[in-house]
mmCIF file of C-alpha atoms in Angstrom:
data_model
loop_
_atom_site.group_PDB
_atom_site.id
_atom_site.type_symbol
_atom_site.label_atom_id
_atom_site.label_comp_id
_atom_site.label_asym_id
_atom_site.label_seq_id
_atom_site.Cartn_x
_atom_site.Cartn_y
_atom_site.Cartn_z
ATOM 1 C CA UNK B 1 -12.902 -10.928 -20.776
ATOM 2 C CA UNK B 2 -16.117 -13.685 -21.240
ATOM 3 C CA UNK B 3 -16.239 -15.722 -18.496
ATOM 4 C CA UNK B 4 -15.572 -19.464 -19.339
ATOM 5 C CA UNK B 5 -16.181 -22.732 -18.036
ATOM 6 C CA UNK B 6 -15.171 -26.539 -18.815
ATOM 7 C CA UNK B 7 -16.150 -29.215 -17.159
ATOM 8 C CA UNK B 8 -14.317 -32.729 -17.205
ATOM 9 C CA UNK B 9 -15.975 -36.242 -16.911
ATOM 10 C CA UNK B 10 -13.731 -39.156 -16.828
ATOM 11 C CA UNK B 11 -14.560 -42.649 -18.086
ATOM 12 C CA UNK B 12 -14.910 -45.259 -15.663
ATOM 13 C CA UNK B 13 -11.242 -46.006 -16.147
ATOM 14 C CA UNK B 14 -10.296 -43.302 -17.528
ATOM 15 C CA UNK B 15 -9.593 -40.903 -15.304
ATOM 16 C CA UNK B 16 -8.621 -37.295 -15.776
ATOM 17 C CA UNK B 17 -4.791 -37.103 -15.638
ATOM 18 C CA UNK B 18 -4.640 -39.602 -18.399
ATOM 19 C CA UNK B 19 -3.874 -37.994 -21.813
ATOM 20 C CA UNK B 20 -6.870 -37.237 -23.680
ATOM 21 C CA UNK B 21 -7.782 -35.256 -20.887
ATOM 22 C CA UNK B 22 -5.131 -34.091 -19.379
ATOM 23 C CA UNK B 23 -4.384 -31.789 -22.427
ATOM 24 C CA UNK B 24 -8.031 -31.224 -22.870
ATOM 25 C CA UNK B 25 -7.882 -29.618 -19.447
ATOM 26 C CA UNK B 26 -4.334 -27.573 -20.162
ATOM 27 C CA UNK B 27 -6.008 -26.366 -23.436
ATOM 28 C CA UNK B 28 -9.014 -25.020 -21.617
ATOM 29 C CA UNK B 29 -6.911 -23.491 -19.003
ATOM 30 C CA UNK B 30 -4.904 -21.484 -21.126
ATOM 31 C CA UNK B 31 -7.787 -20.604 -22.689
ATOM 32 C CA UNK B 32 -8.783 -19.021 -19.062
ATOM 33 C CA UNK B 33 -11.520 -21.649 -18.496
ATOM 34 C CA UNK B 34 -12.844 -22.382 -15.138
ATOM 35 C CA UNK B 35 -12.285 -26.134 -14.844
ATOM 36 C CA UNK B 36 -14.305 -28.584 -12.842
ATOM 37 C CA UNK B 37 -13.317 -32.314 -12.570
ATOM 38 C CA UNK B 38 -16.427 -34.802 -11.850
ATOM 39 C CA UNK B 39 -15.717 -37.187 -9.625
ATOM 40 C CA UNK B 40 -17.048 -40.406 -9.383
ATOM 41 C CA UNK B 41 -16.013 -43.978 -8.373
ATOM 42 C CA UNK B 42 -17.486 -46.724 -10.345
ATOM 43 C CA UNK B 43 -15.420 -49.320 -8.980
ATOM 44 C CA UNK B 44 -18.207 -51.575 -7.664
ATOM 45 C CA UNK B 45 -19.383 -50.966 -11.800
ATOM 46 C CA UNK B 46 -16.188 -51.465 -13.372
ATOM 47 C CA UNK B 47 -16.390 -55.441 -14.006
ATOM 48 C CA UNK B 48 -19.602 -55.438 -15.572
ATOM 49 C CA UNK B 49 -19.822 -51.692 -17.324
ATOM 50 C CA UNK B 50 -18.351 -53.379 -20.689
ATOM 51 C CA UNK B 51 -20.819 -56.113 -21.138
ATOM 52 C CA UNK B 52 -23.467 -55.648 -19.071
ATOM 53 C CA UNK B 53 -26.159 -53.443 -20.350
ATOM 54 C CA UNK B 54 -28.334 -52.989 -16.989
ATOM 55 C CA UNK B 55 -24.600 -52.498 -14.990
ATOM 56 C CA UNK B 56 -23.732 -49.642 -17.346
ATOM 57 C CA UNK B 57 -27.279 -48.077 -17.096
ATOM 58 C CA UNK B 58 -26.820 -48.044 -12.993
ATOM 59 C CA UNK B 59 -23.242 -46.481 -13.224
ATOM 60 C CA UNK B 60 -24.456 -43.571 -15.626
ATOM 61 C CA UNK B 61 -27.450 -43.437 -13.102
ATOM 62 C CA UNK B 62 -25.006 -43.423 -10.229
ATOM 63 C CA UNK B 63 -21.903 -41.112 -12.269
ATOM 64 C CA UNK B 64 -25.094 -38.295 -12.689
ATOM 65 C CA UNK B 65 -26.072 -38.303 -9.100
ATOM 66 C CA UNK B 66 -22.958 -37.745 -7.918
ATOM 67 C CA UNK B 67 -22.257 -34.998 -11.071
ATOM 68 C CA UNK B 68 -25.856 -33.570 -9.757
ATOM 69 C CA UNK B 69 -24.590 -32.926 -6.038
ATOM 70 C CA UNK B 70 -21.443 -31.589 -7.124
ATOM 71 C CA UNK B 71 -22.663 -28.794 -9.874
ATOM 72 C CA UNK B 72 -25.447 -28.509 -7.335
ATOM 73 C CA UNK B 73 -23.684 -24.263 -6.712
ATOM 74 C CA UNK B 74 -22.681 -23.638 -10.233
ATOM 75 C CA UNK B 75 -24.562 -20.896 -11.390
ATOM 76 C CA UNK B 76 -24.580 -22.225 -15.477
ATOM 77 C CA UNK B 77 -26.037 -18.362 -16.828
ATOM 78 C CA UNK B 78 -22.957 -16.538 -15.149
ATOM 79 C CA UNK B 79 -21.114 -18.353 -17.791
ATOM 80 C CA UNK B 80 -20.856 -16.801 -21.311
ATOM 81 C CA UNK B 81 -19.681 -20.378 -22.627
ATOM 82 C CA UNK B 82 -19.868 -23.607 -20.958
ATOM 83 C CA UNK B 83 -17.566 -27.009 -22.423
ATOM 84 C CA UNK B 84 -18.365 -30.188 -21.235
ATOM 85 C CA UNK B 85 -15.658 -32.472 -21.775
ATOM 86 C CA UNK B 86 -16.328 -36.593 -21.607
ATOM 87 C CA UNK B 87 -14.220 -39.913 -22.041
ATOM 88 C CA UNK B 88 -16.505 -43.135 -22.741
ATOM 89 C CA UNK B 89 -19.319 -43.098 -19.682
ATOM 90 C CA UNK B 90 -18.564 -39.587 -19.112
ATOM 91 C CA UNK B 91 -19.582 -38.356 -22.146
ATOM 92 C CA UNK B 92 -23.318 -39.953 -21.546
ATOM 93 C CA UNK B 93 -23.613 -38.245 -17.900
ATOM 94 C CA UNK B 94 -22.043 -35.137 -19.461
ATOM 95 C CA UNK B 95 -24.946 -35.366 -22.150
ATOM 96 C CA UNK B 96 -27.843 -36.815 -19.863
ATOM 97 C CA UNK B 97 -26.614 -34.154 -16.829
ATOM 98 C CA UNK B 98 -26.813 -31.044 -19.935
ATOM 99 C CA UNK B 99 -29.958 -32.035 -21.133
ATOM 100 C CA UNK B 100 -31.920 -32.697 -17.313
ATOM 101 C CA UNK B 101 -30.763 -29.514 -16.138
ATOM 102 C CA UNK B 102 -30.899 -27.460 -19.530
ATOM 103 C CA UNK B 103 -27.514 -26.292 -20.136
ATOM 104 C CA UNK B 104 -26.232 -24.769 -22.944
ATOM 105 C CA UNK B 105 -23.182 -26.542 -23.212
ATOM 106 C CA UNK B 106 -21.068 -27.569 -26.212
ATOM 107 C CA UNK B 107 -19.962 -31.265 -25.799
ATOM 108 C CA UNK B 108 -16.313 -32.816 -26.637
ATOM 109 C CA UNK B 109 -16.979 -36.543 -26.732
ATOM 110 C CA UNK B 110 -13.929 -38.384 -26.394
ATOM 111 C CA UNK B 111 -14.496 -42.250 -27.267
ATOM 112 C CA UNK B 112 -18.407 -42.010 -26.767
ATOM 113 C CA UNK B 113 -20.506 -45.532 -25.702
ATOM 114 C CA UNK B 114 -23.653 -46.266 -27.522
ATOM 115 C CA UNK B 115 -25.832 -44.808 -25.262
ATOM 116 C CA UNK B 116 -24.193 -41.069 -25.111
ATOM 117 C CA UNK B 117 -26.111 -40.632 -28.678
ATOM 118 C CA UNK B 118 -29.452 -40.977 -26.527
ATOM 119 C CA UNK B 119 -29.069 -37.732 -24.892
ATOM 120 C CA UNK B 120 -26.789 -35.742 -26.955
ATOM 121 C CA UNK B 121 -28.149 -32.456 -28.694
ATOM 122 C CA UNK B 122 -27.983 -32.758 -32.627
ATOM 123 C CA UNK B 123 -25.263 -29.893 -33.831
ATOM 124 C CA UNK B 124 -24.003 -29.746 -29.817
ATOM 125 C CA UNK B 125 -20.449 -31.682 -29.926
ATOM 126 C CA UNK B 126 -17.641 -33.089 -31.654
ATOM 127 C CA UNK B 127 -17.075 -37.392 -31.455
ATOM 128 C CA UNK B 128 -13.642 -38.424 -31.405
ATOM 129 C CA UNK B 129 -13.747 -42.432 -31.667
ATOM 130 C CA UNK B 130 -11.091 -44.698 -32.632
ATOM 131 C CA UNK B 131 -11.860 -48.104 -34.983
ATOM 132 C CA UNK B 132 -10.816 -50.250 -32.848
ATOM 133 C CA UNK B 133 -13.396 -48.909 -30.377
ATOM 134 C CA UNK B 134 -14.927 -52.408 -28.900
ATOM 135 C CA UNK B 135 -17.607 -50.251 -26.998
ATOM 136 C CA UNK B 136 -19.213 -48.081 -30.235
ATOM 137 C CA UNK B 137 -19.322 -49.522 -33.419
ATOM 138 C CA UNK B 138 -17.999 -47.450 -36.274
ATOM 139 C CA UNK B 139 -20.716 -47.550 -38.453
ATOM 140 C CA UNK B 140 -23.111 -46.971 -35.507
ATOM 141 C CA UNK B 141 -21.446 -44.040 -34.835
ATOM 142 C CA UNK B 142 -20.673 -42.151 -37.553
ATOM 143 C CA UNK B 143 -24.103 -42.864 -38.518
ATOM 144 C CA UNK B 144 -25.576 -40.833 -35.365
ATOM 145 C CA UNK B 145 -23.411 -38.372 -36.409
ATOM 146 C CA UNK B 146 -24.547 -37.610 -39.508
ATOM 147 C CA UNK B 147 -28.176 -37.890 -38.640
ATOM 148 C CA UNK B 148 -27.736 -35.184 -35.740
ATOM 149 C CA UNK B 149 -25.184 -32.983 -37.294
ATOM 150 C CA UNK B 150 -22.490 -34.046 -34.936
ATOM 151 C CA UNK B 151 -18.625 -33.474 -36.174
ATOM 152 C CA UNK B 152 -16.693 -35.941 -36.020
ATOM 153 C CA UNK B 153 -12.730 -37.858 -36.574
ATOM 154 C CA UNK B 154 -12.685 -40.978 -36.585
ATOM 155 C CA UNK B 155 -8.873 -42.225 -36.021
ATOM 156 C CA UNK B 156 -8.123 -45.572 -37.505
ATOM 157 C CA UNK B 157 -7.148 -48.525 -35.713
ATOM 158 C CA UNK B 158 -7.731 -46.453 -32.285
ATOM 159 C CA UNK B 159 -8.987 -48.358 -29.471
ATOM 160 C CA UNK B 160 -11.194 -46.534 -26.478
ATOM 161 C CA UNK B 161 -8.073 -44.862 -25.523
ATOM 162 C CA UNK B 162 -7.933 -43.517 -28.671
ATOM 163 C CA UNK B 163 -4.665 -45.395 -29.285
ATOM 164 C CA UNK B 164 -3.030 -47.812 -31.826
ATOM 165 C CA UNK B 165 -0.284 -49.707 -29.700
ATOM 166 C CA UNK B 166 2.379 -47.507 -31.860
ATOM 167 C CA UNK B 167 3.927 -45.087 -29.466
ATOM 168 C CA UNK B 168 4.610 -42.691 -32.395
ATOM 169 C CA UNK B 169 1.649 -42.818 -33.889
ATOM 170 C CA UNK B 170 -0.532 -41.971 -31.039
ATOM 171 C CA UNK B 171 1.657 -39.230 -30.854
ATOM 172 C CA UNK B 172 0.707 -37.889 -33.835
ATOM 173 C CA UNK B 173 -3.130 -38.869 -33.505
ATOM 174 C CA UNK B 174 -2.627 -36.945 -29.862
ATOM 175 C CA UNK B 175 -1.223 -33.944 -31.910
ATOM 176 C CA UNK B 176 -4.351 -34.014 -34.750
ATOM 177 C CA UNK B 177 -6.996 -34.719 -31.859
ATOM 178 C CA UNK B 178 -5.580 -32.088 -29.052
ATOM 179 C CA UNK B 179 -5.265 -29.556 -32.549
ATOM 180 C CA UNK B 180 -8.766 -29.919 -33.027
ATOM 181 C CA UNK B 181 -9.503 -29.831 -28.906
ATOM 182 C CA UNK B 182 -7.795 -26.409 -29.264
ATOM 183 C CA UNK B 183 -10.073 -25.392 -32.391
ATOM 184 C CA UNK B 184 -13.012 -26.075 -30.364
ATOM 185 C CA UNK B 185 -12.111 -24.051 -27.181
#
C-alpha cells in the first residue's frame, strides 16, 4: 500500500471542522491518508486580514512560521503522495510553505485570496472559488488559472464559504465540490 499524506490549512476563520474541510479530511482518511491539521491563531490578524494588505502579508508570514515548526519532523520523501489542502489564507501558506521547502505536493485550494496565485506551481492544484467571493475576484482568478494550467469550478453566487445562503443548494454545491475532492485524492 503507497504511503499517503494530506495536510490541512484552515483559513483564518475557517477552521478545520467546518464543512469544506471537514469532508476534505474524511475523504482523505478513507483514502488511508496520514492527516495533519496546521494550527495557527490569527486572532490578533483577524480584524484587519480582509482589508488590510500589509495585515494579511504578516498573518501568512506568521501562519508559515508556525506551519514551519510544526512539519519541522515530517520526513516529505517517505511519502509516495503528499495533498495539501487550504481554505482562503491557508491555501497561500500551503503554497508559499510547498514551494520554500520544495515539496512535491498537489494543492486543493478551497476559496483562494489573491496572493495564493504568487506561490502556487502552474499544473499543481485545483481552485474551488465561489462568485460571490469578496476576497478574489472572478475574473482575476480564473484568469491565473488559465495562465498556469490550474483546474478549476467556479460555483455561482458562492461566497468564501463557498455558499449561497440556500441551505439546499449548498448541499448540492457540497455534493459536486466534495465529488471532485474525492476525484482528486
Amino acid at each position: 500500500m503507497s504511503k499517503k499524506l494530506a495536510i490541512v490549512f484552515p483559513g483564518a476563520g475557517y477552521h478545520c471542522d467546518k464543512p469544506l474541510l471537514y469532508y476534505a479530511k474524511k475523504i482523505a482518511k478513507n483514502k488511508d491518508y496520514e492527516i495533519i491539521e496546521a494550527n495557527y491563531d490569527f486572532r490578533e490578524f483577524v480584524k484587519n486580514i480582509k482589508e488590510d494588505a500589509e495585515a494579511t502579508q504578516k498573518a501568512l508570514e506568521f501562519g508559515l512560521e508556525r506551519v514551519t515548526e510544526q512539519l519541522k519532523d515530517v520526513d516529505f520523501s517517505t511519502y509516495d503522495r503528499v495533498v495539501f489542502i487550504g481554505k482562503s489564507i491557508g491555501t497561500a501558506i500551503a503554497a508559499k510553505y510547498s514551494k520554500a521547502f520544495e515539496v512535491n505536493a498537489e494543492q486543493i485550494v478551497f476559496t483562494p485570496i489573491e496572493v495564493t496565485f504568487s506561490y502556487l506551481n502552474p499544473c499543481d492544484g485545483f481552485v474551488f472559488h465561489g462568485t460571490a467571493d469578496p476576497l478574489c475576484d472572478t475574473d482575476m482568478c480564473v484568469q491565473l488559472c488559465k495562465q498556469m494550467s490550474l483546474t478549476y469550478a467556479v460555483i455561482p453566487d458562492a461566497n468564501h464559504s463557498l455558499e449561497t445562503g440556500d441551505v439546499l443548494i449548498d448541499l448540492k454545491n457540497m455534493e459536486r465540490i466534495m465529488s471532485i475532492v474525492d476525484s482528486l485524492m
